[in-house]
PDB file of C-alpha atoms and ligand atoms in Angstrom:
ATOM      1  CA  UNK O1119      -7.249  14.128  24.799  1.00  0.00           C
ATOM      2  CA  UNK O1120      -5.635  10.918  25.855  1.00  0.00           C
ATOM      3  CA  UNK O1121      -2.326   9.811  24.428  1.00  0.00           C
ATOM      4  CA  UNK O1122      -4.050   6.914  22.695  1.00  0.00           C
ATOM      5  CA  UNK O1123      -6.687   9.034  21.043  1.00  0.00           C
ATOM      6  CA  UNK O1124      -4.064  11.475  19.809  1.00  0.00           C
ATOM      7  CA  UNK O1125      -1.952   9.011  17.939  1.00  0.00           C
ATOM      8  CA  UNK O1126      -3.441   9.633  14.538  1.00  0.00           C
ATOM      9  CA  UNK O1127      -3.898  13.341  14.856  1.00  0.00           C
ATOM     10  CA  UNK O1128      -1.505  15.880  13.397  1.00  0.00           C
ATOM     11  CA  UNK O1129      -1.194  19.609  13.972  1.00  0.00           C
ATOM     12  CA  UNK O1130      -2.417  20.111  10.419  1.00  0.00           C
ATOM     13  CA  UNK O1131      -5.626  18.255  11.110  1.00  0.00           C
ATOM     14  CA  UNK O1132      -6.239  20.341  14.181  1.00  0.00           C
ATOM     15  CA  UNK O1133      -5.647  23.651  12.444  1.00  0.00           C
ATOM     16  CA  UNK O1134      -7.754  22.905   9.435  1.00  0.00           C
ATOM     17  CA  UNK O1135     -10.461  21.202  11.420  1.00  0.00           C
ATOM     18  CA  UNK O1136     -11.481  18.784   8.729  1.00  0.00           C
ATOM     19  CA  UNK O1137     -12.025  16.060  11.271  1.00  0.00           C
ATOM     20  CA  UNK O1138     -12.776  16.322  14.922  1.00  0.00           C
ATOM     21  CA  UNK O1139     -10.597  14.960  17.655  1.00  0.00           C
ATOM     22  CA  UNK O1140     -13.621  13.068  18.958  1.00  0.00           C
ATOM     23  CA  UNK O1141     -14.073  11.160  15.736  1.00  0.00           C
ATOM     24  CA  UNK O1142     -10.394  10.293  15.658  1.00  0.00           C
ATOM     25  CA  UNK O1143     -10.586   9.124  19.235  1.00  0.00           C
ATOM     26  CA  UNK O1144     -13.559   6.974  18.353  1.00  0.00           C
ATOM     27  CA  UNK O1145     -11.737   5.419  15.447  1.00  0.00           C
ATOM     28  CA  UNK O1146      -8.620   4.707  17.481  1.00  0.00           C
ATOM     29  CA  UNK O1147     -10.561   3.169  20.329  1.00  0.00           C
ATOM     30  CA  UNK O1148     -12.393   0.553  18.291  1.00  0.00           C
ATOM     31  CA  UNK O1149     -11.612  -2.975  19.376  1.00  0.00           C
ATOM     32  CA  UNK O1150     -11.617  -5.924  16.926  1.00  0.00           C
ATOM     33  CA  UNK O1151     -15.134  -6.938  17.893  1.00  0.00           C
ATOM     34  CA  UNK O1152     -16.351  -3.387  17.580  1.00  0.00           C
ATOM     35  CA  UNK O1153     -14.614  -3.054  14.238  1.00  0.00           C
ATOM     36  CA  UNK O1154     -16.474  -6.081  12.947  1.00  0.00           C
ATOM     37  CA  UNK O1155     -19.769  -4.451  13.869  1.00  0.00           C
ATOM     38  CA  UNK O1156     -18.821  -0.951  12.771  1.00  0.00           C
ATOM     39  CA  UNK O1157     -21.565   1.021  11.148  1.00  0.00           C
ATOM     40  CA  UNK O1158     -20.889   1.944   7.536  1.00  0.00           C
ATOM     41  CA  UNK O1159     -19.724   5.506   7.064  1.00  0.00           C
ATOM     42  CA  UNK O1160     -22.534   7.576   5.584  1.00  0.00           C
ATOM     43  CA  UNK O1161     -21.618   9.558   2.478  1.00  0.00           C
ATOM     44  CA  UNK O1162     -21.209  13.282   2.993  1.00  0.00           C
ATOM     45  CA  UNK O1163     -22.754  15.088   0.002  1.00  0.00           C
ATOM     46  CA  UNK O1164     -20.825  18.244   0.870  1.00  0.00           C
ATOM     47  CA  UNK O1165     -17.505  16.483   0.634  1.00  0.00           C
ATOM     48  CA  UNK O1166     -16.903  15.191  -2.859  1.00  0.00           C
ATOM     49  CA  UNK O1167     -13.505  13.716  -2.066  1.00  0.00           C
ATOM     50  CA  UNK O1168     -14.944  11.570   0.709  1.00  0.00           C
ATOM     51  CA  UNK O1169     -17.758  10.160  -1.406  1.00  0.00           C
ATOM     52  CA  UNK O1170     -18.196   6.457  -0.759  1.00  0.00           C
ATOM     53  CA  UNK O1171     -17.059   5.395  -4.201  1.00  0.00           C
ATOM     54  CA  UNK O1172     -13.719   7.109  -3.773  1.00  0.00           C
ATOM     55  CA  UNK O1173     -11.031   4.708  -2.666  1.00  0.00           C
ATOM     56  CA  UNK O1174      -8.925   7.481  -1.172  1.00  0.00           C
ATOM     57  CA  UNK O1175      -7.597   8.001  -4.631  1.00  0.00           C
ATOM     58  CA  UNK O1176      -5.802  11.268  -4.112  1.00  0.00           C
ATOM     59  CA  UNK O1177      -4.688  13.886  -1.654  1.00  0.00           C
ATOM     60  CA  UNK O1178      -7.906  15.845  -1.879  1.00  0.00           C
ATOM     61  CA  UNK O1179      -9.739  13.635   0.555  1.00  0.00           C
ATOM     62  CA  UNK O1180     -10.317  15.300   3.878  1.00  0.00           C
ATOM     63  CA  UNK O1181     -11.692  12.291   5.664  1.00  0.00           C
ATOM     64  CA  UNK O1182      -8.821  10.920   7.729  1.00  0.00           C
ATOM     65  CA  UNK O1183     -11.053   8.482   9.554  1.00  0.00           C
ATOM     66  CA  UNK O1184     -12.191   6.972   6.275  1.00  0.00           C
ATOM     67  CA  UNK O1185      -8.588   6.801   5.100  1.00  0.00           C
ATOM     68  CA  UNK O1186      -7.594   4.908   8.231  1.00  0.00           C
ATOM     69  CA  UNK O1187     -10.433   2.460   7.746  1.00  0.00           C
ATOM     70  CA  UNK O1188      -9.388   1.868   4.161  1.00  0.00           C
ATOM     71  CA  UNK O1189      -5.817   1.326   5.279  1.00  0.00           C
ATOM     72  CA  UNK O1190      -6.965  -1.347   7.727  1.00  0.00           C
ATOM     73  CA  UNK O1191      -8.951  -2.965   4.911  1.00  0.00           C
ATOM     74  CA  UNK O1192      -5.852  -2.873   2.686  1.00  0.00           C
ATOM     75  CA  UNK O1193      -3.788  -4.570   5.397  1.00  0.00           C
ATOM     76  CA  UNK O1194      -6.326  -7.357   5.755  1.00  0.00           C
ATOM     77  CA  UNK O1195      -6.703  -7.825   2.000  1.00  0.00           C
ATOM     78  CA  UNK O1196      -2.974  -8.157   1.415  1.00  0.00           C
ATOM     79  CA  UNK O1197      -2.733 -10.683   4.240  1.00  0.00           C
ATOM     80  CA  UNK O1198      -5.673 -12.741   3.024  1.00  0.00           C
ATOM     81  CA  UNK O1199      -4.409 -12.746  -0.544  1.00  0.00           C
ATOM     82  CA  UNK O1200      -1.022 -14.020   0.687  1.00  0.00           C
ATOM     83  CA  UNK O1201       0.862 -10.969  -0.516  1.00  0.00           C
ATOM     84  CA  UNK O1202       2.174 -10.380   3.012  1.00  0.00           C
ATOM     85  CA  UNK O1203       2.531 -12.734   5.949  1.00  0.00           C
ATOM     86  CA  UNK O1204       3.983 -11.955   9.362  1.00  0.00           C
ATOM     87  CA  UNK O1205       6.037  -9.311   7.588  1.00  0.00           C
ATOM     88  CA  UNK O1206       5.333  -6.731   4.921  1.00  0.00           C
ATOM     89  CA  UNK O1207       3.250  -3.573   5.172  1.00  0.00           C
ATOM     90  CA  UNK O1208       1.081  -1.045   3.351  1.00  0.00           C
ATOM     91  CA  UNK O1209       0.920   2.718   3.867  1.00  0.00           C
ATOM     92  CA  UNK O1210      -0.831   5.740   2.441  1.00  0.00           C
ATOM     93  CA  UNK O1211       0.215   9.364   2.303  1.00  0.00           C
ATOM     94  CA  UNK O1212      -1.650  11.410   4.893  1.00  0.00           C
ATOM     95  CA  UNK O1213      -4.759  12.875   3.205  1.00  0.00           C
ATOM     96  CA  UNK O1214      -4.240  16.297   4.778  1.00  0.00           C
ATOM     97  CA  UNK O1215      -0.484  16.534   5.153  1.00  0.00           C
ATOM     98  CA  UNK O1216       1.599  15.288   2.200  1.00  0.00           C
ATOM     99  CA  UNK O1217       4.718  15.428   4.383  1.00  0.00           C
ATOM    100  CA  UNK O1218       3.358  12.631   6.577  1.00  0.00           C
ATOM    101  CA  UNK O1219       2.088   9.126   5.921  1.00  0.00           C
ATOM    102  CA  UNK O1220      -0.090   6.571   7.700  1.00  0.00           C
ATOM    103  CA  UNK O1221       1.250   3.096   8.499  1.00  0.00           C
ATOM    104  CA  UNK O1222       0.500   0.480  11.129  1.00  0.00           C
ATOM    105  CA  UNK O1223       2.710   0.021  14.146  1.00  0.00           C
ATOM    106  CA  UNK O1224       4.849  -3.109  14.087  1.00  0.00           C
ATOM    107  CA  UNK O1225       2.089  -5.665  13.705  1.00  0.00           C
ATOM    108  CA  UNK O1226       1.359  -8.335  11.099  1.00  0.00           C
ATOM    109  CA  UNK O1227      -1.096  -7.013   8.500  1.00  0.00           C
ATOM    110  CA  UNK O1228      -3.618  -9.752   9.237  1.00  0.00           C
ATOM    111  CA  UNK O1229      -3.947  -8.407  12.769  1.00  0.00           C
ATOM    112  CA  UNK O1230      -3.915  -4.679  12.053  1.00  0.00           C
ATOM    113  CA  UNK O1231      -6.824  -2.746  13.572  1.00  0.00           C
ATOM    114  CA  UNK O1232      -7.873   0.884  13.401  1.00  0.00           C
ATOM    115  CA  UNK O1233      -6.040   1.748  16.603  1.00  0.00           C
ATOM    116  CA  UNK O1234      -2.770   0.396  15.177  1.00  0.00           C
ATOM    117  CA  UNK O1235      -2.449   3.052  12.485  1.00  0.00           C
ATOM    118  CA  UNK O1236       0.274   5.591  13.241  1.00  0.00           C
ATOM    119  CA  UNK O1237       1.215   8.834  11.509  1.00  0.00           C
ATOM    120  CA  UNK O1238       4.861   9.237  10.474  1.00  0.00           C
ATOM    121  CA  UNK O1239       7.031  11.977   9.040  1.00  0.00           C
ATOM    122  CA  UNK O1240       8.723  11.207   5.737  1.00  0.00           C
ATOM    123  CA  UNK O1241      11.919  10.534   7.724  1.00  0.00           C
ATOM    124  CA  UNK O1242      10.129   7.748   9.603  1.00  0.00           C
ATOM    125  CA  UNK O1243       9.546   9.530  12.912  1.00  0.00           C
ATOM    126  CA  UNK O1244       6.218   8.583  14.549  1.00  0.00           C
ATOM    127  CA  UNK O1245       3.838  11.352  15.616  1.00  0.00           C
ATOM    128  CA  UNK O1246       2.686  10.990  19.226  1.00  0.00           C
ATOM    129  CA  UNK O1247       3.257   7.252  19.408  1.00  0.00           C
ATOM    130  CA  UNK O1248       5.853   5.273  21.308  1.00  0.00           C
ATOM    131  CA  UNK O1249       4.909   1.760  20.247  1.00  0.00           C
ATOM    132  CA  UNK O1250       7.472  -0.179  18.211  1.00  0.00           C
ATOM    133  CA  UNK O1251       7.341   0.794  14.512  1.00  0.00           C
ATOM    134  CA  UNK O1252       8.154  -1.358  11.512  1.00  0.00           C
ATOM    135  CA  UNK O1253      11.915  -1.450  11.015  1.00  0.00           C
ATOM    136  CA  UNK O1254      11.461  -0.983   7.267  1.00  0.00           C
ATOM    137  CA  UNK O1255       9.124   2.019   7.448  1.00  0.00           C
ATOM    138  CA  UNK O1256      11.842   3.992   5.607  1.00  0.00           C
ATOM    139  CA  UNK O1257      10.746   2.330   2.367  1.00  0.00           C
ATOM    140  CA  UNK O1258       7.536   4.342   2.536  1.00  0.00           C
ATOM    141  CA  UNK O1259       8.927   7.737   3.462  1.00  0.00           C
ATOM    142  CA  UNK O1260      11.718   7.440   0.915  1.00  0.00           C
ATOM    143  CA  UNK O1261       9.247   6.852  -1.887  1.00  0.00           C
ATOM    144  CA  UNK O1262       6.764   9.536  -0.782  1.00  0.00           C
ATOM    145  CA  UNK O1263       9.566  12.084  -0.594  1.00  0.00           C
ATOM    146  CA  UNK O1264      10.816  11.257  -4.087  1.00  0.00           C
ATOM    147  CA  UNK O1265       7.444  10.823  -5.799  1.00  0.00           C
ATOM    148  CA  UNK O1266       4.765  13.477  -5.173  1.00  0.00           C
ATOM    149  CA  UNK O1267       2.442  11.500  -7.471  1.00  0.00           C
ATOM    150  CA  UNK O1268       2.488   8.485  -5.168  1.00  0.00           C
ATOM    151  CA  UNK O1269      -0.082   8.185  -2.374  1.00  0.00           C
ATOM    152  CA  UNK O1270       0.176   4.516  -1.378  1.00  0.00           C
ATOM    153  CA  UNK O1271       3.035   2.042  -0.995  1.00  0.00           C
ATOM    154  CA  UNK O1272       3.236  -1.708  -0.354  1.00  0.00           C
ATOM    155  CA  UNK O1273       6.303  -3.661   0.719  1.00  0.00           C
ATOM    156  CA  UNK O1274       6.185  -7.473   0.637  1.00  0.00           C
ATOM    157  CA  UNK O1275       8.422 -10.532   0.426  1.00  0.00           C
ATOM    158  CA  UNK O1276       6.264 -12.542  -1.997  1.00  0.00           C
ATOM    159  CA  UNK O1277       8.073 -15.708  -2.983  1.00  0.00           C
ATOM    160  CA  UNK O1278       6.745 -15.531  -6.540  1.00  0.00           C
ATOM    161  CA  UNK O1279       8.703 -12.386  -7.361  1.00  0.00           C
ATOM    162  CA  UNK O1280      11.881 -13.279  -5.457  1.00  0.00           C
ATOM    163  CA  UNK O1281      13.473 -15.355  -8.273  1.00  0.00           C
ATOM    164  CA  UNK O1282      13.412 -12.294 -10.504  1.00  0.00           C
ATOM    165  CA  UNK O1283      15.256 -10.278  -7.860  1.00  0.00           C
ATOM    166  CA  UNK O1284      18.305 -12.555  -8.117  1.00  0.00           C
ATOM    167  CA  UNK O1285      18.158 -13.631 -11.774  1.00  0.00           C
ATOM    168  CA  UNK O1286      19.289 -11.954 -14.976  1.00  0.00           C
ATOM    169  CA  UNK O1287      15.788 -12.651 -16.325  1.00  0.00           C
ATOM    170  CA  UNK O1288      13.813  -9.464 -15.834  1.00  0.00           C
ATOM    171  CA  UNK O1289      10.321  -9.502 -14.401  1.00  0.00           C
ATOM    172  CA  UNK O1290       7.900  -8.439 -17.132  1.00  0.00           C
ATOM    173  CA  UNK O1291       4.138  -8.160 -17.329  1.00  0.00           C
ATOM    174  CA  UNK O1292       2.965 -11.264 -19.180  1.00  0.00           C
ATOM    175  CA  UNK O1293      -0.745 -11.334 -18.252  1.00  0.00           C
ATOM    176  CA  UNK O1294      -3.309  -8.575 -18.553  1.00  0.00           C
ATOM    177  CA  UNK O1295      -3.484  -7.858 -14.835  1.00  0.00           C
ATOM    178  CA  UNK O1296       0.283  -7.782 -14.680  1.00  0.00           C
ATOM    179  CA  UNK O1297       0.204  -4.613 -16.760  1.00  0.00           C
ATOM    180  CA  UNK O1298      -0.094  -2.507 -13.623  1.00  0.00           C
ATOM    181  CA  UNK O1299       3.559  -3.124 -12.748  1.00  0.00           C
ATOM    182  CA  UNK O1300       4.554  -1.271 -15.927  1.00  0.00           C
ATOM    183  CA  UNK O1301       6.984  -2.174 -18.687  1.00  0.00           C
ATOM    184  CA  UNK O1302      10.052  -1.779 -16.494  1.00  0.00           C
ATOM    185  CA  UNK O1303      10.575  -3.331 -13.054  1.00  0.00           C
ATOM    186  CA  UNK O1304      14.068  -2.385 -11.850  1.00  0.00           C
ATOM    187  CA  UNK O1305      16.012  -4.378  -9.266  1.00  0.00           C
ATOM    188  CA  UNK O1306      17.580  -2.586  -6.313  1.00  0.00           C
ATOM    189  CA  UNK O1307      20.655  -4.258  -4.879  1.00  0.00           C
ATOM    190  CA  UNK O1308      21.336  -2.911  -1.410  1.00  0.00           C
ATOM    191  CA  UNK O1309      24.976  -4.005  -1.713  1.00  0.00           C
ATOM    192  CA  UNK O1310      25.616  -1.547  -4.536  1.00  0.00           C
ATOM    193  CA  UNK O1311      25.690   1.384  -2.148  1.00  0.00           C
ATOM    194  CA  UNK O1312      25.677  -0.092   1.331  1.00  0.00           C
ATOM    195  CA  UNK O1313      28.179  -2.906   0.917  1.00  0.00           C
ATOM    196  CA  UNK O1314      28.157  -6.703   1.199  1.00  0.00           C
ATOM    197  CA  UNK O1315      27.461  -6.947   4.931  1.00  0.00           C
ATOM    198  CA  UNK O1316      23.933  -5.514   5.400  1.00  0.00           C
ATOM    199  CA  UNK O1317      21.014  -7.648   6.594  1.00  0.00           C
ATOM    200  CA  UNK O1318      19.257  -6.717   3.302  1.00  0.00           C
ATOM    201  CA  UNK O1319      16.566  -4.775   5.159  1.00  0.00           C
ATOM    202  CA  UNK O1320      15.820  -1.091   4.535  1.00  0.00           C
ATOM    203  CA  UNK O1321      16.608   0.020   8.057  1.00  0.00           C
ATOM    204  CA  UNK O1322      17.376   3.728   7.694  1.00  0.00           C
ATOM    205  CA  UNK O1323      16.194   6.667   5.631  1.00  0.00           C
ATOM    206  CA  UNK O1324      19.346   6.741   3.490  1.00  0.00           C
ATOM    207  CA  UNK O1325      18.521   3.245   2.294  1.00  0.00           C
ATOM    208  CA  UNK O1326      14.889   4.235   1.775  1.00  0.00           C
ATOM    209  CA  UNK O1327      15.928   7.150  -0.401  1.00  0.00           C
ATOM    210  CA  UNK O1328      18.324   4.984  -2.384  1.00  0.00           C
ATOM    211  CA  UNK O1329      15.555   2.452  -3.005  1.00  0.00           C
ATOM    212  CA  UNK O1330      13.304   5.273  -4.204  1.00  0.00           C
ATOM    213  CA  UNK O1331      15.998   6.409  -6.632  1.00  0.00           C
ATOM    214  CA  UNK O1332      16.086   2.915  -8.136  1.00  0.00           C
ATOM    215  CA  UNK O1333      12.298   2.872  -8.368  1.00  0.00           C
ATOM    216  CA  UNK O1334      12.578   6.163 -10.252  1.00  0.00           C
ATOM    217  CA  UNK O1335       9.386   6.802 -12.206  1.00  0.00           C
ATOM    218  CA  UNK O1336       8.274   3.163 -12.241  1.00  0.00           C
ATOM    219  CA  UNK O1337       5.466   1.510 -10.276  1.00  0.00           C
ATOM    220  CA  UNK O1338       7.424  -1.340  -8.741  1.00  0.00           C
ATOM    221  CA  UNK O1339      10.992  -2.132  -7.743  1.00  0.00           C
ATOM    222  CA  UNK O1340      12.390  -5.529  -6.750  1.00  0.00           C
ATOM    223  CA  UNK O1341      14.779  -5.724  -3.834  1.00  0.00           C
ATOM    224  CA  UNK O1342      17.537  -8.247  -4.415  1.00  0.00           C
ATOM    225  CA  UNK O1343      17.038 -11.381  -2.314  1.00  0.00           C
ATOM    226  CA  UNK O1344      14.373  -9.650  -0.256  1.00  0.00           C
ATOM    227  CA  UNK O1345      11.083  -8.641  -1.886  1.00  0.00           C
ATOM    228  CA  UNK O1346       9.478  -5.704  -3.651  1.00  0.00           C
ATOM    229  CA  UNK O1347       8.111  -2.236  -3.145  1.00  0.00           C
ATOM    230  CA  UNK O1348       5.053  -1.137  -5.118  1.00  0.00           C
ATOM    231  CA  UNK O1349       3.848   2.444  -5.461  1.00  0.00           C
ATOM    232  CA  UNK O1350       0.632   3.917  -6.854  1.00  0.00           C
ATOM    233  CA  UNK O1351      -1.489   7.071  -6.873  1.00  0.00           C
ATOM    234  CA  UNK O1352      -4.120   5.469  -4.627  1.00  0.00           C
ATOM    235  CA  UNK O1353      -4.600   2.765  -2.042  1.00  0.00           C
ATOM    236  CA  UNK O1354      -6.800   0.729  -4.342  1.00  0.00           C
ATOM    237  CA  UNK O1355      -4.269   0.827  -7.158  1.00  0.00           C
ATOM    238  CA  UNK O1356      -1.365  -0.226  -4.977  1.00  0.00           C
ATOM    239  CA  UNK O1357      -3.358  -3.123  -3.521  1.00  0.00           C
ATOM    240  CA  UNK O1358      -4.295  -4.239  -7.026  1.00  0.00           C
ATOM    241  CA  UNK O1359      -0.684  -4.025  -8.128  1.00  0.00           C
ATOM    242  CA  UNK O1360       0.546  -5.952  -5.088  1.00  0.00           C
ATOM    243  CA  UNK O1361      -2.095  -8.659  -5.529  1.00  0.00           C
ATOM    244  CA  UNK O1362      -1.490  -9.211  -9.243  1.00  0.00           C
ATOM    245  CA  UNK O1363       2.288  -8.817  -9.441  1.00  0.00           C
ATOM    246  CA  UNK O1364       2.942 -12.165  -7.692  1.00  0.00           C
ATOM    247  CA  UNK O1365       0.328 -13.869  -9.895  1.00  0.00           C
ATOM    248  CA  UNK O1366       2.032 -12.434 -12.965  1.00  0.00           C
ATOM    249  CA  UNK O1367       5.419 -13.637 -11.685  1.00  0.00           C
ATOM    250  CA  UNK O1368       3.997 -17.092 -11.070  1.00  0.00           C
ATOM    251  CA  UNK O1369       2.645 -17.347 -14.615  1.00  0.00           C
ATOM    252  CA  UNK O1370       5.910 -16.024 -16.025  1.00  0.00           C
ATOM    253  CA  UNK O1371       7.888 -18.691 -14.164  1.00  0.00           C
ATOM    254  CA  UNK O1372       5.489 -21.425 -15.300  1.00  0.00           C
ATOM    255  CA  UNK O1373       5.870 -20.317 -18.911  1.00  0.00           C
ATOM    256  CA  UNK O1374       9.641 -20.263 -18.611  1.00  0.00           C
ATOM    257  CA  UNK O1375       9.568 -23.834 -17.301  1.00  0.00           C
ATOM    258  CA  UNK O1376       7.559 -24.909 -20.335  1.00  0.00           C
ATOM    259  CA  UNK O1377      10.465 -23.892 -22.515  1.00  0.00           C
ATOM    260  CA  UNK O1378      10.079 -22.056 -25.778  1.00  0.00           C
ATOM    261  CA  UNK O1379       9.735 -18.327 -26.045  1.00  0.00           C
ATOM    262  CA  UNK O1380       7.685 -16.228 -23.653  1.00  0.00           C
ATOM    263  CA  UNK O1381       5.815 -13.256 -25.058  1.00  0.00           C
ATOM    264  CA  UNK O1382       5.350 -10.377 -22.601  1.00  0.00           C
ATOM    265  CA  UNK O1383       2.759  -7.647 -23.010  1.00  0.00           C
ATOM    266  CA  UNK O1384       3.706  -4.959 -25.481  1.00  0.00           C
ATOM    267  CA  UNK O1385       4.148  -1.377 -24.350  1.00  0.00           C
ATOM    268  CA  UNK O1386       0.953  -0.510 -26.170  1.00  0.00           C
ATOM    269  CA  UNK O1387      -0.959  -3.240 -24.368  1.00  0.00           C
ATOM    270  CA  UNK O1388       0.412  -2.093 -21.028  1.00  0.00           C
ATOM    271  CA  UNK O1389      -0.518   1.513 -21.711  1.00  0.00           C
ATOM    272  CA  UNK O1390      -4.005   0.596 -22.886  1.00  0.00           C
ATOM    273  CA  UNK O1391      -4.644  -1.645 -19.905  1.00  0.00           C
ATOM    274  CA  UNK O1392      -3.319   0.805 -17.335  1.00  0.00           C
ATOM    275  CA  UNK O1393      -5.017   3.780 -18.947  1.00  0.00           C
ATOM    276  CA  UNK O1394      -8.379   2.100 -19.359  1.00  0.00           C
ATOM    277  CA  UNK O1395     -11.143   4.258 -17.878  1.00  0.00           C
ATOM    278  CA  UNK O1396     -12.926   1.271 -16.320  1.00  0.00           C
ATOM    279  CA  UNK O1397     -10.031   0.587 -13.979  1.00  0.00           C
ATOM    280  CA  UNK O1398      -9.771   3.886 -12.168  1.00  0.00           C
ATOM    281  CA  UNK O1399     -10.233   3.772  -8.385  1.00  0.00           C
ATOM    282  CA  UNK O1400     -13.770   5.144  -8.295  1.00  0.00           C
ATOM    283  CA  UNK O1401     -15.289   2.941 -10.992  1.00  0.00           C
ATOM    284  CA  UNK O1402     -17.691  -0.008 -10.576  1.00  0.00           C
ATOM    285  CA  UNK O1403     -15.008  -2.426 -11.793  1.00  0.00           C
ATOM    286  CA  UNK O1404     -12.609  -1.220  -9.120  1.00  0.00           C
ATOM    287  CA  UNK O1405     -15.282  -1.323  -6.436  1.00  0.00           C
ATOM    288  CA  UNK O1406     -16.134  -4.873  -7.437  1.00  0.00           C
ATOM    289  CA  UNK O1407     -12.608  -6.042  -6.733  1.00  0.00           C
ATOM    290  CA  UNK O1408     -12.230  -3.978  -3.562  1.00  0.00           C
ATOM    291  CA  UNK O1409     -15.493  -5.347  -2.121  1.00  0.00           C
ATOM    292  CA  UNK O1410     -14.607  -8.888  -3.150  1.00  0.00           C
ATOM    293  CA  UNK O1411     -11.212  -8.755  -1.507  1.00  0.00           C
ATOM    294  CA  UNK O1412     -12.563  -7.040   1.599  1.00  0.00           C
ATOM    295  CA  UNK O1413     -15.321  -9.609   2.053  1.00  0.00           C
ATOM    296  CA  UNK O1414     -12.901 -12.492   1.624  1.00  0.00           C
ATOM    297  CA  UNK O1415     -10.691 -10.878   4.250  1.00  0.00           C
ATOM    298  CA  UNK O1416     -13.641 -10.439   6.631  1.00  0.00           C
ATOM    299  CA  UNK O1417     -13.556  -6.634   6.741  1.00  0.00           C
ATOM    300  CA  UNK O1418     -16.331  -5.663   4.315  1.00  0.00           C
ATOM    301  CA  UNK O1419     -18.168  -4.032   7.209  1.00  0.00           C
ATOM    302  CA  UNK O1420     -15.488  -1.362   7.338  1.00  0.00           C
ATOM    303  CA  UNK O1421     -16.406  -0.149   3.859  1.00  0.00           C
ATOM    304  CA  UNK O1422     -18.993   2.577   3.347  1.00  0.00           C
ATOM    305  CA  UNK O1423     -22.167   1.600   1.483  1.00  0.00           C
ATOM    306  CA  UNK O1424     -21.801   1.384  -2.254  1.00  0.00           C
ATOM    307  CA  UNK O1425     -23.875   3.843  -4.296  1.00  0.00           C
ATOM    308  CA  UNK O1426     -27.000   2.286  -5.727  1.00  0.00           C
ATOM    309  CA  UNK O1427     -27.183  -0.454  -3.139  1.00  0.00           C
TER     310      UNK O1427
HETATM  311 ZN1   ZN W1399      11.249  -6.442   3.916  1.00  0.00          ZN
END
């Protein structure tokens, strides 16, 4: 196996044999033009977790190739929806090895392709890849290590949320799709533990772990003067959270400018919205959004066919 084709493989994959080296090599070798023409992945009736309606929602999926494709789609969606720009990134916990995660090499999300996805340990060490990694990859490993329930993480510098990272006014969900951020959005100030002279970036695993401690059991943490980290049980849910959190922040700011009193969602409204059965990753409502975003981003061809189509 060539070095290139091995970049996404882990010893766990090889031992358990859930996916062949050849299929991984094929995925890694796809060029942008080939990606655009990629054949949809046929559903495997023997593999429930890899069913086409499943947006890699949990760690039971055994289809690493599908996971990598979804991660590319997530990168493109977040770029097209202006959640990330040249910087920012999205990862997912490795479907077969919870001690590893998948994340692109150091490349802007809008340009991420299948061959850019690299496997990392939770300490941020790449597996069989020597290309430059994201400096802030420690955000992802820190959160995965602290939160076994989390399978996808987004880090972004969205300007809409930044005011709330430096203000005494707390970011709250104020619109229905803002509910996914939860009732509490803590702010992590890197200076609290690492002093007044950092560059604000999460550039080592100690900082990643400290950020994860501030996130605690919440879904999103703001990073003072820097951005946010969002965490969710699935790739779809973290993309949804990262797309709607800036919109919610924008509306919140607009309401504050109007003057008067702003009414955030109640805890009951948040719980009802988040817990609604129609919004789980494998539902038609979720697929509708995922397909919409993917098509807008020009990567709908990477998605498997939708049931009933
Ligand atoms: Zn950053």
